[in-house]
Amino acid sequence: MGEAPIGQDLQNGNDNDFESKSGTFETSTIIGEKKYVIGGTAGGTFYVKVQILDNNCLGEWVNVVELGTKPISCNGHSAVLLKDRILILKKNSNPDDCIWFLEVDTTYVRQQQKKNLGTEVVAWSKGVIGNVEKPVVISGPSGVGKGTLISLLMKEFPSMFGFSVSHTTRAPRGMEKDGVHYHFTEKNVMEKEIKDGKFLEFASVHGNLYGTSVEAVELVSDAGKRCILDIDVQGARSVRASPLEAMFIFICPPSMDELEKRLRDRGTETEEQVLKRLRNAQAEIEQGRSSGIFDHILFNDNLEDCYENLKKLLGLDEYATTPKSVPKEINLPRDHSVSKIDDKIIINSTSSKLEKESKNLIMLDVSCLKGGAPGRTRGLNIEAIDSFSEGFNGNGNGPI
Ligand SMILES: Nc1ncnc2c1ncn2[C@@H]1O[C@H](COP(=O)(O)OP(=O)(O)OP(=O)(O)O)[C@@H](O)[C@H]1O
Ligand SMILES: Nc1nc2c(ncn2[C@@H]2O[C@H](COP(=O)(O)O)[C@@H](O)[C@H]2O)c(=O)[nH]1
């Protein structure tokens, strides 16, 4: 099969079918020597499937591995070639499910391609509108106060931050709720899900398995919130090596004696567990301070001071004075045409039902895309160019 010289052609976008072909609900996008056919129908059912015809392989269809969560089927879509991915606009779908990306040449896809020699790799990622910042990984030894700091943050800024609910094989503590504090799970179930590629990272921590599922991070992005991950140093290292862009913060105790006091006073661990966690803390602190994984180190001596410093790192002073309100959803006109000018995608309603509807233009700005598979693609911005009252809420607070 071999690698197609797609770099240059991706930039130029040498051919593009923007509209679904009637009856087949497929689009085809040509990138270099490859033709990406997306969608299809079988027995009256629509599906979103990717097929690749490769001219380097004598014009044969090649095997394709589709990574990431796929969009659910729809009856038609438009496809627009961007630099390293194809933008998919689903017709007739919910406002929070109409923008998707099929990554064809991103760093993640290239990495995965090396592991899947002999097949073509593509990756799906849903688009999230707005300027949500990259996730924050908070790490540090057990008992240092990570959970306490995160609770303060979520309480003060409930609409800004969302917690990535991890999976764990440890037993729940008294007040802990399944699905809120953790997804409490059986070891064999979690191991199977890890094998199936559902986890962004996982680690054996203090004798139990812990992990962050891709879905846990996606759920927070879908809610338009900045994702907070509370994970150990091994997990932080794995996330650092993954395609997920994040800010990494290590929380350090003022001393080992104080750490021991906090762990004991919390009263959630057996004596054996306390000793195990303290032993592990030594190594974690050394790695946290010297491994180069972390962008910032915060000392949690006085809780109030530490919390203020955390807020500064997260730019929350700025947010407090200039709250940003961004539209989170888009109501795509059911019938539309799509064109591309530089980094702007113009979506034009072609409905003849209402005269005024034909004036409805939506501009999708893709110049600041962030993130991507595995997980969501952030940084999509929307503007209405020629709006009408029903379709556009110009104050940026409601659906377009
Ligand atoms: N700055 C502080 N000064 C004194 N006590 C603190 C401080 N920060 C947190 N604590 C207390 O220390 C205990 C441990 O805090 P917390 O549970 O938040 O730690 P953690 O890092 O999340 O631990 P784990 O990794 O085990 O979940 C709690 O009882 C909390 O109230
Ligand atoms: N690598 C990961 N570590 C995680 C995850 N969720 C939590 N943790 C870390 O485990 C220890 C112990 O937590 P506890 O709730 O049993 O006290 C702590 O350091 C957490 O940060 C995860 O998904 N991945």
Short mmCIF file of C-alpha atoms and ligand atoms in Angstrom, two decimals:
data_model
loop_
_atom_site.label_atom_id
_atom_site.label_comp_id
_atom_site.label_asym_id
_atom_site.label_seq_id
_atom_site.Cartn_x
_atom_site.Cartn_y
_atom_site.Cartn_z
CA MET A 1 0.00 0.00 0.00
CA GLY A 2 2.70 2.54 1.02
CA GLU A 3 2.39 6.13 2.15
CA ALA A 4 0.77 8.58 -0.25
CA PRO A 5 2.50 11.93 -0.61
CA ILE A 6 -0.45 13.66 0.96
CA GLY A 7 1.26 16.58 2.70
CA GLN A 8 1.17 19.00 -0.20
CA ASP A 9 -2.16 17.87 -1.55
CA LEU A 10 -3.73 18.16 1.86
CA GLN A 11 -2.84 21.82 1.83
CA ASN A 12 -4.14 22.32 -1.68
CA GLY A 13 -7.19 20.13 -1.35
CA ASN A 14 -7.16 19.01 -4.93
CA ASP A 15 -10.69 17.62 -5.07
CA ASN A 16 -13.65 17.70 -2.81
CA ASP A 17 -17.25 16.64 -2.96
CA PHE A 18 -19.05 18.87 -0.54
CA GLU A 19 -22.50 17.45 -0.96
CA SER A 20 -23.91 14.03 -0.23
CA LYS A 21 -24.59 12.21 -3.43
CA SER A 22 -28.33 11.65 -3.48
CA GLY A 23 -29.33 8.11 -2.66
CA THR A 24 -25.92 6.97 -1.44
CA PHE A 25 -25.27 9.47 1.39
CA GLU A 26 -21.59 9.30 0.69
CA THR A 27 -18.99 11.96 0.17
CA SER A 28 -15.63 11.42 -1.40
CA THR A 29 -12.57 13.51 -0.72
CA ILE A 30 -9.41 13.08 -2.73
CA ILE A 31 -6.12 13.57 -0.92
CA GLY A 32 -3.08 12.86 -3.03
CA GLU A 33 -3.47 9.37 -4.45
CA LYS A 34 -6.18 8.39 -2.02
CA LYS A 35 -9.92 8.78 -2.21
CA TYR A 36 -11.70 8.82 1.16
CA VAL A 37 -15.31 7.70 0.79
CA ILE A 38 -17.33 8.44 3.90
CA GLY A 39 -20.84 7.16 4.64
CA GLY A 40 -23.13 4.75 2.89
CA THR A 41 -26.41 2.87 3.06
CA ALA A 42 -27.27 -0.81 3.32
CA GLY A 43 -30.82 -2.16 3.31
CA GLY A 44 -32.24 1.32 3.91
CA THR A 45 -29.98 1.96 6.92
CA PHE A 46 -27.46 4.78 6.85
CA TYR A 47 -24.01 4.27 8.24
CA VAL A 48 -20.86 6.27 8.69
CA LYS A 49 -18.05 4.16 7.35
CA VAL A 50 -14.72 5.14 5.87
CA GLN A 51 -13.40 3.43 2.77
CA ILE A 52 -10.17 4.35 1.03
CA LEU A 53 -9.39 3.78 -2.62
CA ASP A 54 -5.64 3.98 -3.12
CA ASN A 55 -4.22 4.71 -6.53
CA ASN A 56 -0.80 3.69 -5.22
CA CYS A 57 -2.26 0.20 -4.88
CA LEU A 58 -3.50 -0.09 -8.43
CA GLY A 59 -6.72 1.64 -7.51
CA GLU A 60 -7.76 -0.94 -4.92
CA TRP A 61 -9.82 -0.48 -1.78
CA VAL A 62 -7.51 -0.84 1.23
CA ASN A 63 -8.13 -1.96 4.82
CA VAL A 64 -9.02 0.93 7.13
CA VAL A 65 -8.76 1.08 10.93
CA GLU A 66 -11.16 3.73 12.28
CA LEU A 67 -10.06 4.93 15.73
CA GLY A 68 -12.04 7.02 18.21
CA THR A 69 -15.77 7.21 18.82
CA LYS A 70 -17.57 7.29 15.50
CA PRO A 71 -20.49 9.62 14.84
CA ILE A 72 -23.85 7.94 14.87
CA SER A 73 -25.34 7.53 11.43
CA CYS A 74 -27.13 10.38 9.70
CA ASN A 75 -28.95 10.82 6.43
CA GLY A 76 -26.38 12.91 4.69
CA HIS A 77 -23.38 15.04 5.44
CA SER A 78 -20.98 17.48 3.86
CA ALA A 79 -17.24 16.94 3.84
CA VAL A 80 -14.65 19.70 3.72
CA LEU A 81 -10.95 19.03 3.43
CA LEU A 82 -8.81 20.88 5.98
CA LYS A 83 -5.05 20.66 6.42
CA ASP A 84 -4.74 17.28 8.09
CA ARG A 85 -8.37 16.24 8.61
CA ILE A 86 -11.76 16.21 6.95
CA LEU A 87 -14.53 18.30 8.52
CA ILE A 88 -17.85 16.46 8.48
CA LEU A 89 -21.07 18.44 8.87
CA LYS A 90 -23.91 16.05 9.62
CA LYS A 91 -27.29 16.97 8.21
CA ASN A 92 -30.45 16.77 10.25
CA SER A 93 -28.63 15.98 13.49
CA ASN A 94 -28.74 17.40 17.00
CA PRO A 95 -26.99 20.76 17.50
CA ASP A 96 -24.42 19.12 19.78
CA ASP A 97 -23.64 16.32 17.35
CA CYS A 98 -23.37 17.90 13.93
CA ILE A 99 -19.66 18.76 13.65
CA TRP A 100 -17.11 15.96 13.39
CA PHE A 101 -13.57 15.54 12.17
CA LEU A 102 -12.03 12.59 10.42
CA GLU A 103 -8.31 12.89 11.07
CA VAL A 104 -6.20 11.56 8.22
CA ASP A 105 -2.73 12.98 8.80
CA THR A 106 -2.51 14.30 12.38
CA THR A 107 0.33 13.37 14.74
CA TYR A 108 -1.96 10.86 16.46
CA VAL A 109 -2.90 9.17 13.18
CA ARG A 110 0.75 9.02 12.11
CA GLN A 111 1.70 7.47 15.48
CA GLN A 112 -1.05 4.89 15.20
CA GLN A 113 -0.21 4.22 11.55
CA LYS A 114 3.20 2.95 12.66
CA LYS A 115 1.48 0.43 14.95
CA ASN A 116 -0.92 -0.69 12.22
CA LEU A 117 1.39 -1.34 9.30
CA GLY A 118 -0.47 -2.75 6.34
CA THR A 119 -3.67 -0.83 6.99
CA GLU A 120 -4.75 2.77 6.66
CA VAL A 121 -5.52 4.53 9.94
CA VAL A 122 -8.01 7.35 10.40
CA ALA A 123 -9.40 8.76 13.65
CA TRP A 124 -12.73 10.33 14.54
CA SER A 125 -13.10 13.29 16.85
CA LYS A 126 -16.21 15.34 17.59
CA GLY A 127 -15.99 19.13 17.29
CA VAL A 128 -16.82 21.29 20.29
CA ILE A 129 -17.68 24.94 19.74
CA GLY A 130 -16.04 27.60 21.86
CA ASN A 131 -12.74 28.43 23.43
CA VAL A 132 -12.57 25.88 26.21
CA GLU A 133 -9.00 25.67 27.53
CA LYS A 134 -6.91 22.53 27.49
CA PRO A 135 -7.42 19.96 30.29
CA VAL A 136 -5.54 20.27 33.58
CA VAL A 137 -3.75 17.28 35.09
CA ILE A 138 -3.33 17.57 38.86
CA SER A 139 -0.97 15.11 40.46
CA GLY A 140 0.80 14.63 43.77
CA PRO A 141 1.19 12.12 46.59
CA SER A 142 -1.81 10.65 48.35
CA GLY A 143 -3.06 12.99 51.08
CA VAL A 144 -1.39 16.17 49.77
CA GLY A 145 -4.76 17.84 49.13
CA LYS A 146 -5.45 17.39 45.38
CA GLY A 147 -9.07 16.43 45.94
CA THR A 148 -9.58 19.29 48.38
CA LEU A 149 -8.22 21.86 45.91
CA ILE A 150 -10.25 20.42 43.03
CA SER A 151 -13.44 20.53 45.15
CA LEU A 152 -12.83 24.21 45.93
CA LEU A 153 -12.37 24.94 42.23
CA MET A 154 -15.49 23.07 41.16
CA LYS A 155 -17.53 24.77 43.86
CA GLU A 156 -16.40 28.28 42.93
CA PHE A 157 -16.50 27.77 39.14
CA PRO A 158 -19.10 25.07 38.51
CA SER A 159 -19.79 26.10 34.91
CA MET A 160 -16.13 26.36 33.98
CA PHE A 161 -14.63 23.08 35.18
CA GLY A 162 -15.67 19.46 34.93
CA PHE A 163 -14.09 16.51 36.70
CA SER A 164 -12.84 13.53 34.74
CA VAL A 165 -14.37 10.61 36.63
CA SER A 166 -11.73 7.87 36.74
CA HIS A 167 -12.22 4.12 36.91
CA THR A 168 -10.78 2.23 39.86
CA THR A 169 -10.75 -1.30 41.21
CA ARG A 170 -10.49 -0.11 44.82
CA ALA A 171 -13.55 -0.34 47.07
CA PRO A 172 -15.62 2.83 47.60
CA ARG A 173 -15.10 4.80 50.81
CA GLY A 174 -18.13 5.66 52.99
CA MET A 175 -19.37 8.78 51.20
CA GLU A 176 -18.13 7.97 47.72
CA LYS A 177 -20.70 7.52 44.96
CA ASP A 178 -20.28 5.36 41.88
CA GLY A 179 -20.12 7.52 38.74
CA VAL A 180 -19.44 10.69 40.75
CA HIS A 181 -16.16 10.14 42.60
CA TYR A 182 -15.09 7.11 40.58
CA HIS A 183 -16.49 4.43 38.33
CA PHE A 184 -15.95 1.53 40.73
CA THR A 185 -15.25 -1.52 38.66
CA GLU A 186 -14.04 -5.12 38.64
CA LYS A 187 -10.43 -5.77 37.68
CA ASN A 188 -11.24 -8.15 34.81
CA VAL A 189 -13.80 -5.73 33.37
CA MET A 190 -11.37 -2.83 33.49
CA GLU A 191 -8.55 -4.92 32.02
CA LYS A 192 -10.78 -5.88 29.08
CA GLU A 193 -11.71 -2.23 28.49
CA ILE A 194 -8.04 -1.24 28.61
CA LYS A 195 -7.33 -3.90 26.00
CA ASP A 196 -10.15 -2.53 23.86
CA GLY A 197 -8.41 0.86 23.83
CA LYS A 198 -11.00 2.68 25.93
CA PHE A 199 -8.45 4.26 28.27
CA LEU A 200 -6.33 7.32 27.77
CA GLU A 201 -4.08 6.18 30.62
CA PHE A 202 -4.08 3.66 33.46
CA ALA A 203 -1.73 2.66 36.27
CA SER A 204 -1.45 0.37 39.25
CA VAL A 205 -1.51 2.77 42.22
CA HIS A 206 -1.08 1.66 45.86
CA GLY A 207 -2.13 -1.88 44.85
CA ASN A 208 -5.23 -1.04 42.79
CA LEU A 209 -5.87 -0.27 39.14
CA TYR A 210 -6.87 3.29 38.26
CA GLY A 211 -7.48 4.81 34.83
CA THR A 212 -8.94 7.65 32.80
CA SER A 213 -11.25 6.58 30.01
CA VAL A 214 -11.33 8.58 26.79
CA GLU A 215 -15.07 8.93 27.41
CA ALA A 216 -14.54 10.55 30.82
CA VAL A 217 -12.57 13.38 29.19
CA GLU A 218 -14.96 13.64 26.25
CA LEU A 219 -17.99 14.03 28.52
CA VAL A 220 -16.45 17.10 30.14
CA SER A 221 -15.52 18.64 26.76
CA ASP A 222 -19.05 17.99 25.49
CA ALA A 223 -20.40 20.01 28.40
CA GLY A 224 -18.19 22.90 27.23
CA LYS A 225 -16.08 22.73 30.39
CA ARG A 226 -12.37 22.58 31.10
CA CYS A 227 -11.47 19.05 32.16
CA ILE A 228 -9.67 18.40 35.46
CA LEU A 229 -7.85 15.08 35.91
CA ASP A 230 -6.74 13.93 39.38
CA ILE A 231 -4.20 11.21 38.60
CA ASP A 232 -0.94 9.83 39.95
CA VAL A 233 2.53 10.57 38.54
CA GLN A 234 2.60 7.42 36.36
CA GLY A 235 -0.72 8.49 34.84
CA ALA A 236 0.57 12.02 34.31
CA ARG A 237 3.58 10.62 32.48
CA SER A 238 1.29 8.58 30.19
CA VAL A 239 -0.91 11.58 29.45
CA ARG A 240 2.21 13.65 28.71
CA ALA A 241 3.19 11.03 26.14
CA SER A 242 -0.33 10.89 24.66
CA PRO A 243 -1.75 13.25 22.05
CA LEU A 244 -3.95 14.93 24.71
CA GLU A 245 -2.64 18.45 25.24
CA ALA A 246 -2.87 19.40 28.90
CA MET A 247 -1.45 21.62 31.62
CA PHE A 248 0.41 19.54 34.24
CA ILE A 249 0.47 20.67 37.87
CA PHE A 250 2.23 18.83 40.70
CA ILE A 251 1.09 19.44 44.28
CA CYS A 252 3.83 19.06 46.87
CA PRO A 253 3.39 18.69 50.66
CA PRO A 254 5.31 21.03 53.00
CA SER A 255 6.94 17.98 54.65
CA MET A 256 6.59 14.21 54.96
CA ASP A 257 5.43 14.62 58.57
CA GLU A 258 2.61 16.90 57.50
CA LEU A 259 1.66 14.50 54.68
CA GLU A 260 1.48 11.63 57.18
CA LYS A 261 -0.65 13.73 59.52
CA ARG A 262 -3.12 14.62 56.73
CA LEU A 263 -3.40 11.00 55.60
CA ARG A 264 -3.93 9.73 59.15
CA ASP A 265 -6.36 12.52 60.08
CA ARG A 266 -8.42 11.80 56.96
CA GLY A 267 -9.03 8.38 58.46
CA THR A 268 -9.92 6.64 55.20
CA GLU A 269 -7.03 4.18 55.00
CA THR A 270 -5.95 1.19 57.05
CA GLU A 271 -2.58 1.41 58.79
CA GLU A 272 -1.11 -0.85 56.12
CA GLN A 273 -2.48 1.40 53.37
CA VAL A 274 -1.19 4.56 55.07
CA LEU A 275 2.32 3.08 55.22
CA LYS A 276 2.15 1.95 51.60
CA ARG A 277 0.95 5.39 50.44
CA LEU A 278 3.71 7.14 52.42
CA ARG A 279 6.37 4.84 50.95
CA ASN A 280 5.09 5.60 47.44
CA ALA A 281 4.94 9.32 48.24
CA GLN A 282 8.74 9.57 48.51
CA ALA A 283 9.25 8.36 44.95
CA GLU A 284 6.33 10.39 43.61
CA ILE A 285 7.68 13.62 45.08
CA GLU A 286 11.13 12.96 43.62
CA GLN A 287 9.64 12.26 40.18
CA GLY A 288 7.18 15.12 40.41
CA ARG A 289 9.93 17.61 41.11
CA SER A 290 12.53 16.37 38.67
CA SER A 291 11.02 14.39 35.81
CA GLY A 292 10.13 17.31 33.56
CA ILE A 293 6.56 16.05 33.28
CA PHE A 294 5.07 18.98 35.16
CA ASP A 295 4.68 22.56 33.99
CA HIS A 296 4.12 23.88 37.53
CA ILE A 297 4.76 22.83 41.12
CA LEU A 298 2.56 24.18 43.89
CA PHE A 299 3.27 23.75 47.61
CA ASN A 300 0.15 23.00 49.60
CA ASP A 301 1.15 24.32 53.02
CA ASN A 302 -1.58 26.83 53.75
CA LEU A 303 -4.68 25.69 51.86
CA GLU A 304 -5.99 29.17 51.07
CA ASP A 305 -2.65 30.34 49.66
CA CYS A 306 -2.26 27.21 47.58
CA TYR A 307 -5.79 27.59 46.19
CA GLU A 308 -5.11 31.22 45.25
CA ASN A 309 -1.92 30.16 43.47
CA LEU A 310 -3.78 27.43 41.62
CA LYS A 311 -6.37 29.95 40.45
CA LYS A 312 -3.60 32.25 39.22
CA LEU A 313 -2.06 29.40 37.22
CA LEU A 314 -5.43 28.73 35.65
CA GLY A 315 -5.86 32.38 34.68
CA LEU A 316 -8.96 32.73 36.80
CA ASP A 317 -8.38 36.36 37.74
CA GLU A 318 -8.74 37.24 34.08
CA TYR A 319 -11.88 35.14 33.74
CA ALA A 320 -13.44 36.73 36.78
CA THR A 321 -13.21 40.21 35.24
CA THR A 322 -13.97 39.32 31.61
CA PRO A 323 -16.35 36.39 31.54
CA LYS A 324 -16.45 34.84 28.11
CA SER A 325 -19.77 33.78 26.73
CA VAL A 326 -19.49 31.59 23.71
CA PRO A 327 -22.20 29.87 21.76
CA LYS A 328 -22.09 26.15 22.40
CA GLU A 329 -24.40 24.78 19.75
CA ILE A 330 -25.20 25.19 16.11
CA ASN A 331 -28.51 24.47 14.39
CA LEU A 332 -27.31 23.48 10.96
CA PRO A 333 -29.87 24.23 8.29
CA ARG A 334 -31.21 20.86 7.14
CA ASP A 335 -30.48 21.68 3.50
CA HIS A 336 -27.25 23.54 3.05
CA SER A 337 -24.28 24.02 0.81
CA VAL A 338 -20.76 24.44 2.09
CA SER A 339 -17.83 26.41 0.77
CA LYS A 340 -14.37 27.13 2.14
CA ILE A 341 -12.41 30.37 2.12
CA ASP A 342 -9.03 29.99 3.84
CA ASP A 343 -9.87 28.87 7.40
CA LYS A 344 -13.52 29.86 7.16
CA ILE A 345 -16.26 27.41 6.29
CA ILE A 346 -19.37 29.09 4.95
CA ILE A 347 -22.59 27.14 5.46
CA ASN A 348 -25.41 28.45 3.35
CA SER A 349 -29.00 27.34 3.82
CA THR A 350 -30.42 26.14 0.51
CA SER A 351 -33.92 25.51 1.80
CA SER A 352 -36.56 26.90 -0.53
CA LYS A 353 -39.25 26.54 2.11
CA LEU A 354 -38.80 30.01 3.52
CA GLU A 355 -37.41 32.86 1.54
CA LYS A 356 -35.68 34.27 4.62
CA GLU A 357 -34.06 30.97 5.33
CA SER A 358 -32.09 31.22 2.10
CA LYS A 359 -30.31 34.22 3.58
CA ASN A 360 -29.03 32.30 6.54
CA LEU A 361 -25.25 32.08 6.42
CA ILE A 362 -23.16 30.57 9.16
CA MET A 363 -19.42 30.95 9.25
CA LEU A 364 -17.37 28.32 11.00
CA ASP A 365 -13.84 29.47 11.80
CA VAL A 366 -11.41 26.55 11.96
CA SER A 367 -8.22 28.59 12.30
CA CYS A 368 -7.77 27.84 16.02
CA LEU A 369 -8.49 24.12 16.26
CA LYS A 370 -7.06 22.44 19.37
CA GLY A 371 -6.96 18.89 20.65
CA GLY A 372 -8.47 16.09 18.62
CA ALA A 373 -8.49 12.32 18.68
CA PRO A 374 -8.55 10.58 21.07
CA GLY A 375 -11.03 13.06 22.53
CA ARG A 376 -12.75 16.13 21.21
CA THR A 377 -11.57 18.88 18.86
CA ARG A 378 -11.89 22.25 20.58
CA GLY A 379 -11.53 25.83 19.37
CA LEU A 380 -14.28 25.93 16.75
CA ASN A 381 -15.72 29.42 16.42
CA ILE A 382 -19.00 30.39 14.88
CA GLU A 383 -20.37 33.61 13.50
CA ALA A 384 -23.56 34.36 11.62
CA ILE A 385 -22.80 36.48 8.60
CA ASP A 386 -26.31 37.20 7.41
CA SER A 387 -28.67 36.24 10.17
CA PHE A 388 -32.38 36.21 10.67
CA SER A 389 -34.07 36.49 14.01
CA GLU A 390 -35.19 32.86 14.47
CA GLY A 391 -31.88 31.38 13.53
CA PHE A 392 -29.33 33.55 15.21
CA ASN A 393 -29.03 34.69 18.74
CA GLY A 394 -26.53 37.48 18.23
CA ASN A 395 -25.57 37.84 21.88
CA GLY A 396 -23.58 34.64 21.65
CA ASN A 397 -25.41 32.95 24.48
CA GLY A 398 -27.80 30.71 22.64
CA PRO A 399 -27.83 28.28 19.82
CA ILE A 400 -27.18 29.54 16.32
N1 LIG B 1 -3.30 22.78 53.15
C1 LIG B 1 -3.84 21.86 53.97
N2 LIG B 1 -3.62 21.92 55.29
C2 LIG B 1 -4.13 21.00 56.14
N3 LIG B 1 -4.91 19.96 55.72
C3 LIG B 1 -5.16 19.84 54.41
C4 LIG B 1 -4.64 20.77 53.47
N4 LIG B 1 -5.06 20.39 52.23
C5 LIG B 1 -5.80 19.28 52.40
N5 LIG B 1 -5.87 18.95 53.70
C6 LIG B 1 -6.54 17.79 54.29
O1 LIG B 1 -5.69 16.67 54.00
C7 LIG B 1 -6.49 15.49 53.79
C8 LIG B 1 -6.10 14.90 52.45
O2 LIG B 1 -6.57 15.76 51.42
P1 LIG B 1 -7.15 15.17 50.07
O3 LIG B 1 -8.09 14.06 50.35
O4 LIG B 1 -7.66 16.32 49.30
O5 LIG B 1 -5.81 14.58 49.45
P2 LIG B 1 -5.56 13.92 48.03
O6 LIG B 1 -4.29 14.44 47.54
O7 LIG B 1 -6.75 14.11 47.17
O8 LIG B 1 -5.41 12.40 48.41
P3 LIG B 1 -5.62 11.06 47.52
O9 LIG B 1 -4.60 11.11 46.46
O10 LIG B 1 -5.39 9.97 48.49
O11 LIG B 1 -7.00 11.08 46.98
C9 LIG B 1 -7.94 15.92 53.88
O12 LIG B 1 -8.43 15.57 55.15
C10 LIG B 1 -7.88 17.44 53.72
O13 LIG B 1 -8.94 18.08 54.40
N1 LIG B 2 -3.09 7.02 36.99
C1 LIG B 2 -4.23 7.33 37.60
N2 LIG B 2 -4.23 7.65 38.91
C2 LIG B 2 -5.41 7.98 39.45
C3 LIG B 2 -6.61 7.99 38.74
N3 LIG B 2 -7.60 8.36 39.58
C4 LIG B 2 -7.04 8.59 40.77
N4 LIG B 2 -5.71 8.36 40.71
C5 LIG B 2 -4.71 8.50 41.78
O1 LIG B 2 -4.79 7.42 42.65
C6 LIG B 2 -4.30 7.81 43.92
C7 LIG B 2 -5.15 7.27 44.99
O2 LIG B 2 -6.44 7.77 44.93
P1 LIG B 2 -7.51 7.42 46.09
O3 LIG B 2 -8.79 8.02 45.61
O4 LIG B 2 -7.54 5.95 46.22
O5 LIG B 2 -6.99 8.08 47.34
C8 LIG B 2 -4.24 9.34 43.88
O6 LIG B 2 -2.88 9.73 43.76
C9 LIG B 2 -4.97 9.71 42.65
O7 LIG B 2 -4.45 10.87 42.05
C10 LIG B 2 -6.57 7.66 37.37
O8 LIG B 2 -7.56 7.65 36.63
N5 LIG B 2 -5.37 7.33 36.83
#
